[in-house]
mmCIF file with all atom_site columns, C-alpha atoms in Angstrom:
data_model
loop_
_atom_site.group_PDB
_atom_site.id
_atom_site.type_symbol
_atom_site.label_atom_id
_atom_site.label_alt_id
_atom_site.label_comp_id
_atom_site.label_asym_id
_atom_site.label_entity_id
_atom_site.label_seq_id
_atom_site.pdbx_PDB_ins_code
_atom_site.Cartn_x
_atom_site.Cartn_y
_atom_site.Cartn_z
_atom_site.occupancy
_atom_site.B_iso_or_equiv
_atom_site.pdbx_formal_charge
_atom_site.auth_seq_id
_atom_site.auth_comp_id
_atom_site.auth_asym_id
_atom_site.auth_atom_id
_atom_site.pdbx_PDB_model_num
ATOM 1   C CA . ASP A 1 1   ? -24.092 7.553  19.551 1.00 0.00 ? 1   ASP A CA 1
ATOM 2   C CA . THR A 1 2   ? -26.446 9.568  21.707 1.00 0.00 ? 2   THR A CA 1
ATOM 3   C CA . GLY A 1 3   ? -23.728 10.385 24.197 1.00 0.00 ? 3   GLY A CA 1
ATOM 4   C CA . VAL A 1 4   ? -23.893 10.586 27.968 1.00 0.00 ? 4   VAL A CA 1
ATOM 5   C CA . SER A 1 5   ? -26.933 12.476 29.183 1.00 0.00 ? 5   SER A CA 1
ATOM 6   C CA . GLN A 1 6   ? -27.221 14.257 32.510 1.00 0.00 ? 6   GLN A CA 1
ATOM 7   C CA . ASP A 1 7   ? -30.247 15.826 34.107 1.00 0.00 ? 7   ASP A CA 1
ATOM 8   C CA . PRO A 1 8   ? -30.786 18.506 35.218 1.00 0.00 ? 8   PRO A CA 1
ATOM 9   C CA . ARG A 1 9   ? -28.225 20.824 33.637 1.00 0.00 ? 9   ARG A CA 1
ATOM 10  C CA . HIS A 1 10  ? -28.533 23.306 36.464 1.00 0.00 ? 10  HIS A CA 1
ATOM 11  C CA . LYS A 1 11  ? -29.834 22.975 39.999 1.00 0.00 ? 11  LYS A CA 1
ATOM 12  C CA . ILE A 1 12  ? -30.192 25.837 42.457 1.00 0.00 ? 12  ILE A CA 1
ATOM 13  C CA . THR A 1 13  ? -31.234 24.944 45.964 1.00 0.00 ? 13  THR A CA 1
ATOM 14  C CA . LYS A 1 14  ? -31.119 26.214 49.514 1.00 0.00 ? 14  LYS A CA 1
ATOM 15  C CA . ARG A 1 15  ? -28.610 24.917 51.989 1.00 0.00 ? 15  ARG A CA 1
ATOM 16  C CA . GLY A 1 16  ? -29.936 21.886 53.836 1.00 0.00 ? 16  GLY A CA 1
ATOM 17  C CA . GLN A 1 17  ? -32.085 20.586 50.993 1.00 0.00 ? 17  GLN A CA 1
ATOM 18  C CA . ASN A 1 18  ? -31.596 17.228 49.300 1.00 0.00 ? 18  ASN A CA 1
ATOM 19  C CA . VAL A 1 19  ? -30.818 17.022 45.599 1.00 0.00 ? 19  VAL A CA 1
ATOM 20  C CA . THR A 1 20  ? -30.677 14.147 43.127 1.00 0.00 ? 20  THR A CA 1
ATOM 21  C CA . PHE A 1 21  ? -28.972 14.058 39.763 1.00 0.00 ? 21  PHE A CA 1
ATOM 22  C CA . ARG A 1 22  ? -29.414 11.523 37.012 1.00 0.00 ? 22  ARG A CA 1
ATOM 23  C CA . CYS A 1 23  ? -26.960 10.173 34.471 1.00 0.00 ? 23  CYS A CA 1
ATOM 24  C CA . ASP A 1 24  ? -27.802 8.065  31.429 1.00 0.00 ? 24  ASP A CA 1
ATOM 25  C CA . PRO A 1 25  ? -24.606 6.551  30.033 1.00 0.00 ? 25  PRO A CA 1
ATOM 26  C CA . ILE A 1 26  ? -24.002 5.375  26.482 1.00 0.00 ? 26  ILE A CA 1
ATOM 27  C CA . SER A 1 27  ? -26.111 2.235  26.277 1.00 0.00 ? 27  SER A CA 1
ATOM 28  C CA . GLU A 1 28  ? -23.404 -0.356 25.690 1.00 0.00 ? 28  GLU A CA 1
ATOM 29  C CA . HIS A 1 29  ? -21.050 1.050  28.330 1.00 0.00 ? 29  HIS A CA 1
ATOM 30  C CA . ASN A 1 30  ? -20.687 -1.031 31.478 1.00 0.00 ? 30  ASN A CA 1
ATOM 31  C CA . ARG A 1 31  ? -18.544 1.425  33.427 1.00 0.00 ? 31  ARG A CA 1
ATOM 32  C CA . LEU A 1 32  ? -19.981 4.585  34.903 1.00 0.00 ? 32  LEU A CA 1
ATOM 33  C CA . TYR A 1 33  ? -18.138 7.275  36.837 1.00 0.00 ? 33  TYR A CA 1
ATOM 34  C CA . TRP A 1 34  ? -19.153 10.337 38.825 1.00 0.00 ? 34  TRP A CA 1
ATOM 35  C CA . TYR A 1 35  ? -16.816 13.284 39.217 1.00 0.00 ? 35  TYR A CA 1
ATOM 36  C CA . ARG A 1 36  ? -16.991 16.687 40.861 1.00 0.00 ? 36  ARG A CA 1
ATOM 37  C CA . GLN A 1 37  ? -15.362 19.722 39.311 1.00 0.00 ? 37  GLN A CA 1
ATOM 38  C CA . THR A 1 38  ? -14.905 23.094 40.950 1.00 0.00 ? 38  THR A CA 1
ATOM 39  C CA . LEU A 1 39  ? -13.587 26.280 39.407 1.00 0.00 ? 39  LEU A CA 1
ATOM 40  C CA . GLY A 1 40  ? -9.928  26.055 38.496 1.00 0.00 ? 40  GLY A CA 1
ATOM 41  C CA . GLN A 1 41  ? -9.720  22.344 39.150 1.00 0.00 ? 41  GLN A CA 1
ATOM 42  C CA . GLY A 1 42  ? -9.876  19.232 37.070 1.00 0.00 ? 42  GLY A CA 1
ATOM 43  C CA . PRO A 1 43  ? -12.553 16.597 37.596 1.00 0.00 ? 43  PRO A CA 1
ATOM 44  C CA . GLU A 1 44  ? -12.181 14.813 40.952 1.00 0.00 ? 44  GLU A CA 1
ATOM 45  C CA . PHE A 1 45  ? -13.211 11.168 41.119 1.00 0.00 ? 45  PHE A CA 1
ATOM 46  C CA . LEU A 1 46  ? -16.209 10.434 43.329 1.00 0.00 ? 46  LEU A CA 1
ATOM 47  C CA . THR A 1 47  ? -17.347 6.911  42.567 1.00 0.00 ? 47  THR A CA 1
ATOM 48  C CA . TYR A 1 48  ? -17.317 4.128  39.980 1.00 0.00 ? 48  TYR A CA 1
ATOM 49  C CA . PHE A 1 49  ? -19.817 1.466  38.916 1.00 0.00 ? 49  PHE A CA 1
ATOM 50  C CA . GLN A 1 50  ? -19.299 -1.578 36.808 1.00 0.00 ? 50  GLN A CA 1
ATOM 51  C CA . ASN A 1 51  ? -22.793 -2.563 35.778 1.00 0.00 ? 51  ASN A CA 1
ATOM 52  C CA . GLU A 1 52  ? -24.835 -2.260 38.984 1.00 0.00 ? 52  GLU A CA 1
ATOM 53  C CA . ALA A 1 53  ? -21.937 -2.814 41.370 1.00 0.00 ? 53  ALA A CA 1
ATOM 54  C CA . GLN A 1 54  ? -20.379 0.213  43.030 1.00 0.00 ? 54  GLN A CA 1
ATOM 55  C CA . LEU A 1 55  ? -16.731 -0.832 43.056 1.00 0.00 ? 55  LEU A CA 1
ATOM 56  C CA . GLU A 1 56  ? -15.023 2.222  44.435 1.00 0.00 ? 56  GLU A CA 1
ATOM 57  C CA . LYS A 1 57  ? -15.855 5.365  46.373 1.00 0.00 ? 57  LYS A CA 1
ATOM 58  C CA . SER A 1 58  ? -13.614 8.316  46.976 1.00 0.00 ? 58  SER A CA 1
ATOM 59  C CA . ARG A 1 59  ? -13.033 9.671  50.452 1.00 0.00 ? 59  ARG A CA 1
ATOM 60  C CA . LEU A 1 60  ? -14.475 12.871 49.001 1.00 0.00 ? 60  LEU A CA 1
ATOM 61  C CA . LEU A 1 61  ? -17.837 11.106 49.051 1.00 0.00 ? 61  LEU A CA 1
ATOM 62  C CA . SER A 1 62  ? -19.044 11.820 52.560 1.00 0.00 ? 62  SER A CA 1
ATOM 63  C CA . ASP A 1 63  ? -21.983 9.967  54.065 1.00 0.00 ? 63  ASP A CA 1
ATOM 64  C CA . ARG A 1 64  ? -24.269 12.732 52.775 1.00 0.00 ? 64  ARG A CA 1
ATOM 65  C CA . PHE A 1 65  ? -23.560 11.491 49.258 1.00 0.00 ? 65  PHE A CA 1
ATOM 66  C CA . SER A 1 66  ? -24.997 8.313  47.823 1.00 0.00 ? 66  SER A CA 1
ATOM 67  C CA . ALA A 1 67  ? -24.961 6.916  44.324 1.00 0.00 ? 67  ALA A CA 1
ATOM 68  C CA . GLU A 1 68  ? -26.905 4.076  42.802 1.00 0.00 ? 68  GLU A CA 1
ATOM 69  C CA . ARG A 1 69  ? -27.097 2.256  39.511 1.00 0.00 ? 69  ARG A CA 1
ATOM 70  C CA . PRO A 1 70  ? -29.927 -0.170 40.239 1.00 0.00 ? 70  PRO A CA 1
ATOM 71  C CA . LYS A 1 71  ? -30.237 -1.950 36.908 1.00 0.00 ? 71  LYS A CA 1
ATOM 72  C CA . GLY A 1 72  ? -26.807 -1.288 35.539 1.00 0.00 ? 72  GLY A CA 1
ATOM 73  C CA . SER A 1 73  ? -28.118 1.367  33.195 1.00 0.00 ? 73  SER A CA 1
ATOM 74  C CA . PHE A 1 74  ? -28.789 4.906  34.471 1.00 0.00 ? 74  PHE A CA 1
ATOM 75  C CA . SER A 1 75  ? -27.315 6.167  37.707 1.00 0.00 ? 75  SER A CA 1
ATOM 76  C CA . THR A 1 76  ? -28.380 8.679  40.338 1.00 0.00 ? 76  THR A CA 1
ATOM 77  C CA . LEU A 1 77  ? -26.271 10.755 42.676 1.00 0.00 ? 77  LEU A CA 1
ATOM 78  C CA . GLU A 1 78  ? -28.014 12.111 45.751 1.00 0.00 ? 78  GLU A CA 1
ATOM 79  C CA . ILE A 1 79  ? -26.679 14.724 48.122 1.00 0.00 ? 79  ILE A CA 1
ATOM 80  C CA . GLN A 1 80  ? -28.492 15.071 51.425 1.00 0.00 ? 80  GLN A CA 1
ATOM 81  C CA . ARG A 1 81  ? -28.475 18.161 53.633 1.00 0.00 ? 81  ARG A CA 1
ATOM 82  C CA . THR A 1 82  ? -26.559 20.186 51.063 1.00 0.00 ? 82  THR A CA 1
ATOM 83  C CA . GLU A 1 83  ? -23.828 22.564 52.196 1.00 0.00 ? 83  GLU A CA 1
ATOM 84  C CA . GLN A 1 84  ? -22.237 25.601 50.548 1.00 0.00 ? 84  GLN A CA 1
ATOM 85  C CA . GLY A 1 85  ? -19.160 23.555 49.745 1.00 0.00 ? 85  GLY A CA 1
ATOM 86  C CA . ASP A 1 86  ? -21.218 21.200 47.618 1.00 0.00 ? 86  ASP A CA 1
ATOM 87  C CA . SER A 1 87  ? -21.549 23.873 44.932 1.00 0.00 ? 87  SER A CA 1
ATOM 88  C CA . ALA A 1 88  ? -19.772 22.440 41.916 1.00 0.00 ? 88  ALA A CA 1
ATOM 89  C CA . MET A 1 89  ? -20.243 20.841 38.531 1.00 0.00 ? 89  MET A CA 1
ATOM 90  C CA . TYR A 1 90  ? -21.085 17.147 38.839 1.00 0.00 ? 90  TYR A CA 1
ATOM 91  C CA . LEU A 1 91  ? -19.906 15.153 35.854 1.00 0.00 ? 91  LEU A CA 1
ATOM 92  C CA . CYS A 1 92  ? -20.849 11.685 34.732 1.00 0.00 ? 92  CYS A CA 1
ATOM 93  C CA . ALA A 1 93  ? -18.757 9.596  32.371 1.00 0.00 ? 93  ALA A CA 1
ATOM 94  C CA . SER A 1 94  ? -19.063 6.126  30.904 1.00 0.00 ? 94  SER A CA 1
ATOM 95  C CA . SER A 1 95  ? -16.803 3.701  29.100 1.00 0.00 ? 95  SER A CA 1
ATOM 96  C CA . PRO A 1 96  ? -16.833 0.124  27.842 1.00 0.00 ? 96  PRO A CA 1
ATOM 97  C CA . VAL A 1 97  ? -15.468 -2.513 30.179 1.00 0.00 ? 97  VAL A CA 1
ATOM 98  C CA . GLU A 1 98  ? -13.043 -3.876 27.594 1.00 0.00 ? 98  GLU A CA 1
ATOM 99  C CA . GLY A 1 99  ? -9.538  -2.609 28.129 1.00 0.00 ? 99  GLY A CA 1
ATOM 100 C CA . ASN A 1 100 ? -8.843  0.842  29.411 1.00 0.00 ? 100 ASN A CA 1
ATOM 101 C CA . GLN A 1 101 ? -10.980 2.681  26.950 1.00 0.00 ? 101 GLN A CA 1
ATOM 102 C CA . PRO A 1 102 ? -11.341 6.435  27.287 1.00 0.00 ? 102 PRO A CA 1
ATOM 103 C CA . GLN A 1 103 ? -14.344 7.844  29.031 1.00 0.00 ? 103 GLN A CA 1
ATOM 104 C CA . HIS A 1 104 ? -17.160 9.720  27.390 1.00 0.00 ? 104 HIS A CA 1
ATOM 105 C CA . PHE A 1 105 ? -18.401 12.634 29.458 1.00 0.00 ? 105 PHE A CA 1
ATOM 106 C CA . GLY A 1 106 ? -21.800 14.214 29.840 1.00 0.00 ? 106 GLY A CA 1
ATOM 107 C CA . ASP A 1 107 ? -22.402 17.950 29.979 1.00 0.00 ? 107 ASP A CA 1
ATOM 108 C CA . GLY A 1 108 ? -22.623 17.893 33.754 1.00 0.00 ? 108 GLY A CA 1
ATOM 109 C CA . THR A 1 109 ? -25.049 19.200 36.335 1.00 0.00 ? 109 THR A CA 1
ATOM 110 C CA . ARG A 1 110 ? -24.121 22.532 37.862 1.00 0.00 ? 110 ARG A CA 1
ATOM 111 C CA . LEU A 1 111 ? -25.212 22.723 41.494 1.00 0.00 ? 111 LEU A CA 1
ATOM 112 C CA . SER A 1 112 ? -25.501 26.080 43.219 1.00 0.00 ? 112 SER A CA 1
ATOM 113 C CA . ILE A 1 113 ? -26.258 26.218 46.934 1.00 0.00 ? 113 ILE A CA 1
ATOM 114 C CA . LEU A 1 114 ? -27.812 29.450 48.172 1.00 0.00 ? 114 LEU A CA 1
ATOM 115 C CA . ALA B 2 1   ? -0.639  9.051  46.108 1.00 0.00 ? 1   ALA B CA 1
ATOM 116 C CA . GLN B 2 2   ? -1.053  9.313  42.384 1.00 0.00 ? 2   GLN B CA 1
ATOM 117 C CA . SER B 2 3   ? -1.197  12.839 41.038 1.00 0.00 ? 3   SER B CA 1
ATOM 118 C CA . VAL B 2 4   ? -1.098  14.780 37.795 1.00 0.00 ? 4   VAL B CA 1
ATOM 119 C CA . SER B 2 5   ? 0.515   18.200 37.493 1.00 0.00 ? 5   SER B CA 1
ATOM 120 C CA . GLN B 2 6   ? -0.161  20.711 34.784 1.00 0.00 ? 6   GLN B CA 1
ATOM 121 C CA . HIS B 2 7   ? 2.223   23.569 35.237 1.00 0.00 ? 7   HIS B CA 1
ATOM 122 C CA . ASN B 2 8   ? 0.645   26.122 32.943 1.00 0.00 ? 8   ASN B CA 1
ATOM 123 C CA . HIS B 2 9   ? -2.708  27.289 34.241 1.00 0.00 ? 9   HIS B CA 1
ATOM 124 C CA . HIS B 2 10  ? -3.279  29.996 31.644 1.00 0.00 ? 10  HIS B CA 1
ATOM 125 C CA . VAL B 2 11  ? -1.668  30.313 28.243 1.00 0.00 ? 11  VAL B CA 1
ATOM 126 C CA . ILE B 2 12  ? -2.276  33.066 25.708 1.00 0.00 ? 12  ILE B CA 1
ATOM 127 C CA . LEU B 2 13  ? -0.982  32.659 22.176 1.00 0.00 ? 13  LEU B CA 1
ATOM 128 C CA . SER B 2 14  ? -1.449  34.326 18.841 1.00 0.00 ? 14  SER B CA 1
ATOM 129 C CA . GLU B 2 15  ? -2.750  32.304 15.923 1.00 0.00 ? 15  GLU B CA 1
ATOM 130 C CA . ALA B 2 16  ? -0.045  30.258 14.172 1.00 0.00 ? 16  ALA B CA 1
ATOM 131 C CA . ALA B 2 17  ? 2.106   30.126 17.290 1.00 0.00 ? 17  ALA B CA 1
ATOM 132 C CA . SER B 2 18  ? 3.332   26.751 18.492 1.00 0.00 ? 18  SER B CA 1
ATOM 133 C CA . LEU B 2 19  ? 1.865   25.207 21.608 1.00 0.00 ? 19  LEU B CA 1
ATOM 134 C CA . GLU B 2 20  ? 3.297   22.949 24.266 1.00 0.00 ? 20  GLU B CA 1
ATOM 135 C CA . LEU B 2 21  ? 1.396   22.166 27.448 1.00 0.00 ? 21  LEU B CA 1
ATOM 136 C CA . GLY B 2 22  ? 3.185   20.320 30.202 1.00 0.00 ? 22  GLY B CA 1
ATOM 137 C CA . CYS B 2 23  ? 1.856   17.303 32.069 1.00 0.00 ? 23  CYS B CA 1
ATOM 138 C CA . ASN B 2 24  ? 3.706   15.296 34.697 1.00 0.00 ? 24  ASN B CA 1
ATOM 139 C CA . TYR B 2 25  ? 2.330   12.416 36.683 1.00 0.00 ? 25  TYR B CA 1
ATOM 140 C CA . SER B 2 26  ? 3.443   10.532 39.731 1.00 0.00 ? 26  SER B CA 1
ATOM 141 C CA . TYR B 2 27  ? 2.941   6.792  39.517 1.00 0.00 ? 27  TYR B CA 1
ATOM 142 C CA . GLY B 2 28  ? 5.577   4.120  39.230 1.00 0.00 ? 28  GLY B CA 1
ATOM 143 C CA . GLY B 2 29  ? 3.643   1.444  37.413 1.00 0.00 ? 29  GLY B CA 1
ATOM 144 C CA . THR B 2 30  ? 2.085   1.080  33.990 1.00 0.00 ? 30  THR B CA 1
ATOM 145 C CA . VAL B 2 31  ? -0.171  3.971  33.118 1.00 0.00 ? 31  VAL B CA 1
ATOM 146 C CA . ASN B 2 32  ? -2.536  4.959  30.389 1.00 0.00 ? 32  ASN B CA 1
ATOM 147 C CA . LEU B 2 33  ? -2.415  8.644  29.575 1.00 0.00 ? 33  LEU B CA 1
ATOM 148 C CA . PHE B 2 34  ? -5.004  10.950 28.080 1.00 0.00 ? 34  PHE B CA 1
ATOM 149 C CA . TRP B 2 35  ? -5.529  14.526 27.057 1.00 0.00 ? 35  TRP B CA 1
ATOM 150 C CA . TYR B 2 36  ? -9.057  15.861 27.127 1.00 0.00 ? 36  TYR B CA 1
ATOM 151 C CA . VAL B 2 37  ? -10.290 19.194 25.797 1.00 0.00 ? 37  VAL B CA 1
ATOM 152 C CA . GLN B 2 38  ? -13.265 21.222 26.922 1.00 0.00 ? 38  GLN B CA 1
ATOM 153 C CA . TYR B 2 39  ? -14.437 23.895 24.509 1.00 0.00 ? 39  TYR B CA 1
ATOM 154 C CA . PRO B 2 40  ? -16.525 26.725 25.946 1.00 0.00 ? 40  PRO B CA 1
ATOM 155 C CA . GLY B 2 41  ? -19.975 25.453 26.825 1.00 0.00 ? 41  GLY B CA 1
ATOM 156 C CA . GLN B 2 42  ? -19.229 21.876 25.814 1.00 0.00 ? 42  GLN B CA 1
ATOM 157 C CA . HIS B 2 43  ? -18.425 18.645 27.587 1.00 0.00 ? 43  HIS B CA 1
ATOM 158 C CA . LEU B 2 44  ? -14.995 17.096 27.961 1.00 0.00 ? 44  LEU B CA 1
ATOM 159 C CA . GLN B 2 45  ? -13.844 15.366 24.782 1.00 0.00 ? 45  GLN B CA 1
ATOM 160 C CA . LEU B 2 46  ? -10.941 13.036 24.185 1.00 0.00 ? 46  LEU B CA 1
ATOM 161 C CA . LEU B 2 47  ? -8.080  14.625 22.283 1.00 0.00 ? 47  LEU B CA 1
ATOM 162 C CA . LEU B 2 48  ? -5.640  11.729 22.298 1.00 0.00 ? 48  LEU B CA 1
ATOM 163 C CA . LYS B 2 49  ? -4.514  8.741  24.349 1.00 0.00 ? 49  LYS B CA 1
ATOM 164 C CA . TYR B 2 50  ? -1.421  6.669  25.024 1.00 0.00 ? 50  TYR B CA 1
ATOM 165 C CA . PHE B 2 51  ? -1.603  3.019  26.048 1.00 0.00 ? 51  PHE B CA 1
ATOM 166 C CA . SER B 2 52  ? 1.626   1.485  24.756 1.00 0.00 ? 52  SER B CA 1
ATOM 167 C CA . GLY B 2 53  ? 3.924   1.393  21.751 1.00 0.00 ? 53  GLY B CA 1
ATOM 168 C CA . ASP B 2 54  ? 5.105   4.510  19.938 1.00 0.00 ? 54  ASP B CA 1
ATOM 169 C CA . PRO B 2 55  ? 5.535   7.186  22.604 1.00 0.00 ? 55  PRO B CA 1
ATOM 170 C CA . LEU B 2 56  ? 4.568   9.891  20.114 1.00 0.00 ? 56  LEU B CA 1
ATOM 171 C CA . VAL B 2 57  ? 0.813   9.797  19.696 1.00 0.00 ? 57  VAL B CA 1
ATOM 172 C CA . LYS B 2 58  ? -1.277  11.823 17.327 1.00 0.00 ? 58  LYS B CA 1
ATOM 173 C CA . GLY B 2 59  ? -4.761  12.988 18.101 1.00 0.00 ? 59  GLY B CA 1
ATOM 174 C CA . ILE B 2 60  ? -7.504  14.979 16.522 1.00 0.00 ? 60  ILE B CA 1
ATOM 175 C CA . LYS B 2 61  ? -7.170  18.492 15.114 1.00 0.00 ? 61  LYS B CA 1
ATOM 176 C CA . GLY B 2 62  ? -3.406  18.297 14.634 1.00 0.00 ? 62  GLY B CA 1
ATOM 177 C CA . PHE B 2 63  ? -2.525  17.706 18.296 1.00 0.00 ? 63  PHE B CA 1
ATOM 178 C CA . GLU B 2 64  ? 0.152   15.275 19.364 1.00 0.00 ? 64  GLU B CA 1
ATOM 179 C CA . ALA B 2 65  ? 1.707   14.242 22.662 1.00 0.00 ? 65  ALA B CA 1
ATOM 180 C CA . GLU B 2 66  ? 4.928   12.571 23.640 1.00 0.00 ? 66  GLU B CA 1
ATOM 181 C CA . PHE B 2 67  ? 5.228   10.084 26.476 1.00 0.00 ? 67  PHE B CA 1
ATOM 182 C CA . ILE B 2 68  ? 8.638   10.256 28.146 1.00 0.00 ? 68  ILE B CA 1
ATOM 183 C CA . LYS B 2 69  ? 8.698   7.519  30.745 1.00 0.00 ? 69  LYS B CA 1
ATOM 184 C CA . SER B 2 70  ? 11.946  8.621  32.379 1.00 0.00 ? 70  SER B CA 1
ATOM 185 C CA . LYS B 2 71  ? 10.496  12.069 32.994 1.00 0.00 ? 71  LYS B CA 1
ATOM 186 C CA . PHE B 2 72  ? 6.976   10.894 33.902 1.00 0.00 ? 72  PHE B CA 1
ATOM 187 C CA . SER B 2 73  ? 5.744   13.382 31.339 1.00 0.00 ? 73  SER B CA 1
ATOM 188 C CA . PHE B 2 74  ? 3.100   13.480 28.640 1.00 0.00 ? 74  PHE B CA 1
ATOM 189 C CA . ASN B 2 75  ? 3.296   16.922 27.055 1.00 0.00 ? 75  ASN B CA 1
ATOM 190 C CA . LEU B 2 76  ? 0.770   18.103 24.509 1.00 0.00 ? 76  LEU B CA 1
ATOM 191 C CA . ARG B 2 77  ? 1.922   19.909 21.388 1.00 0.00 ? 77  ARG B CA 1
ATOM 192 C CA . LYS B 2 78  ? 0.541   21.574 18.305 1.00 0.00 ? 78  LYS B CA 1
ATOM 193 C CA . PRO B 2 79  ? 2.781   23.249 15.711 1.00 0.00 ? 79  PRO B CA 1
ATOM 194 C CA . SER B 2 80  ? 0.359   26.016 14.790 1.00 0.00 ? 80  SER B CA 1
ATOM 195 C CA . VAL B 2 81  ? -2.672  26.918 16.897 1.00 0.00 ? 81  VAL B CA 1
ATOM 196 C CA . GLN B 2 82  ? -5.926  28.339 15.611 1.00 0.00 ? 82  GLN B CA 1
ATOM 197 C CA . TRP B 2 83  ? -8.457  30.599 17.256 1.00 0.00 ? 83  TRP B CA 1
ATOM 198 C CA . SER B 2 84  ? -10.793 27.592 17.473 1.00 0.00 ? 84  SER B CA 1
ATOM 199 C CA . ASP B 2 85  ? -8.308  25.856 19.804 1.00 0.00 ? 85  ASP B CA 1
ATOM 200 C CA . THR B 2 86  ? -9.346  28.230 22.584 1.00 0.00 ? 86  THR B CA 1
ATOM 201 C CA . ALA B 2 87  ? -10.428 25.809 25.306 1.00 0.00 ? 87  ALA B CA 1
ATOM 202 C CA . GLU B 2 88  ? -9.389  24.184 28.558 1.00 0.00 ? 88  GLU B CA 1
ATOM 203 C CA . TYR B 2 89  ? -7.074  21.201 28.324 1.00 0.00 ? 89  TYR B CA 1
ATOM 204 C CA . PHE B 2 90  ? -6.854  18.413 30.907 1.00 0.00 ? 90  PHE B CA 1
ATOM 205 C CA . CYS B 2 91  ? -4.239  15.716 31.245 1.00 0.00 ? 91  CYS B CA 1
ATOM 206 C CA . ALA B 2 92  ? -5.414  12.467 32.869 1.00 0.00 ? 92  ALA B CA 1
ATOM 207 C CA . VAL B 2 93  ? -3.849  9.242  34.051 1.00 0.00 ? 93  VAL B CA 1
ATOM 208 C CA . PHE B 2 94  ? -5.474  5.832  34.429 1.00 0.00 ? 94  PHE B CA 1
ATOM 209 C CA . SER B 2 95  ? -3.467  3.511  36.606 1.00 0.00 ? 95  SER B CA 1
ATOM 210 C CA . GLY B 2 96  ? -5.676  0.451  36.512 1.00 0.00 ? 96  GLY B CA 1
ATOM 211 C CA . THR B 2 97  ? -7.411  0.977  39.837 1.00 0.00 ? 97  THR B CA 1
ATOM 212 C CA . TYR B 2 98  ? -10.622 2.168  38.205 1.00 0.00 ? 98  TYR B CA 1
ATOM 213 C CA . LYS B 2 99  ? -9.757  5.783  38.872 1.00 0.00 ? 99  LYS B CA 1
ATOM 214 C CA . TYR B 2 100 ? -8.783  8.399  36.372 1.00 0.00 ? 100 TYR B CA 1
ATOM 215 C CA . ILE B 2 101 ? -6.740  11.184 37.927 1.00 0.00 ? 101 ILE B CA 1
ATOM 216 C CA . PHE B 2 102 ? -7.034  14.553 36.237 1.00 0.00 ? 102 PHE B CA 1
ATOM 217 C CA . GLY B 2 103 ? -4.731  17.545 36.319 1.00 0.00 ? 103 GLY B CA 1
ATOM 218 C CA . THR B 2 104 ? -6.036  20.985 37.218 1.00 0.00 ? 104 THR B CA 1
ATOM 219 C CA . GLY B 2 105 ? -6.277  22.003 33.577 1.00 0.00 ? 105 GLY B CA 1
ATOM 220 C CA . THR B 2 106 ? -4.709  24.628 31.336 1.00 0.00 ? 106 THR B CA 1
ATOM 221 C CA . ARG B 2 107 ? -6.864  27.375 29.958 1.00 0.00 ? 107 ARG B CA 1
ATOM 222 C CA . LEU B 2 108 ? -5.684  28.288 26.465 1.00 0.00 ? 108 LEU B CA 1
ATOM 223 C CA . LYS B 2 109 ? -6.701  31.491 24.756 1.00 0.00 ? 109 LYS B CA 1
ATOM 224 C CA . VAL B 2 110 ? -5.736  31.986 21.138 1.00 0.00 ? 110 VAL B CA 1
ATOM 225 C CA . LEU B 2 111 ? -5.853  35.529 19.831 1.00 0.00 ? 111 LEU B CA 1
ATOM 226 C CA . ALA B 2 112 ? -7.058  35.965 16.267 1.00 0.00 ? 112 ALA B CA 1
#
């Protein structure tokens, strides 16, 4: 079990720049989730994929945010025209499709907007 | 809207003290309940889960949780904490609509 891998671990960028994060889930997991976590809060759901299909998006995911999972394996989360409020930890999690199995989380990507 | 409340944001205990962390959720249907732990510098890890059956579930490292349906609660307990239990603890609910809803977390510090 290689676990869920996220890249990069840290990203520092200037306001207005675009950023892209990558998540590699556990290989046999069909479900993939993106969350955002800010200080003092629990993870907040952003979006969910089952294989390559994006089945749900949170209202937190403004039109500056886009996520893809083109081949049903790795996923990317892109934020365009970053704002100060985008500073957070972005978490990826995956789980098997069978039943309501618990999620396995990656270490996250910490985004800091200057 | 579904929500999860964790009433204790910070807890400080001495080693060997007993622990109980509260978790209440708001959802009227069937739920699956989880506790996750995040040790300093590490990713979220599953501590225990409840799907159905015995409402008292046991997890790793001596933790247990009790599901009380009438109270919409899923409190986490440990009879005797250790310094290594210092971490942040998150309660989460899965209601079958793909989304997991997490509480705000409880930061536990155990004094050696």
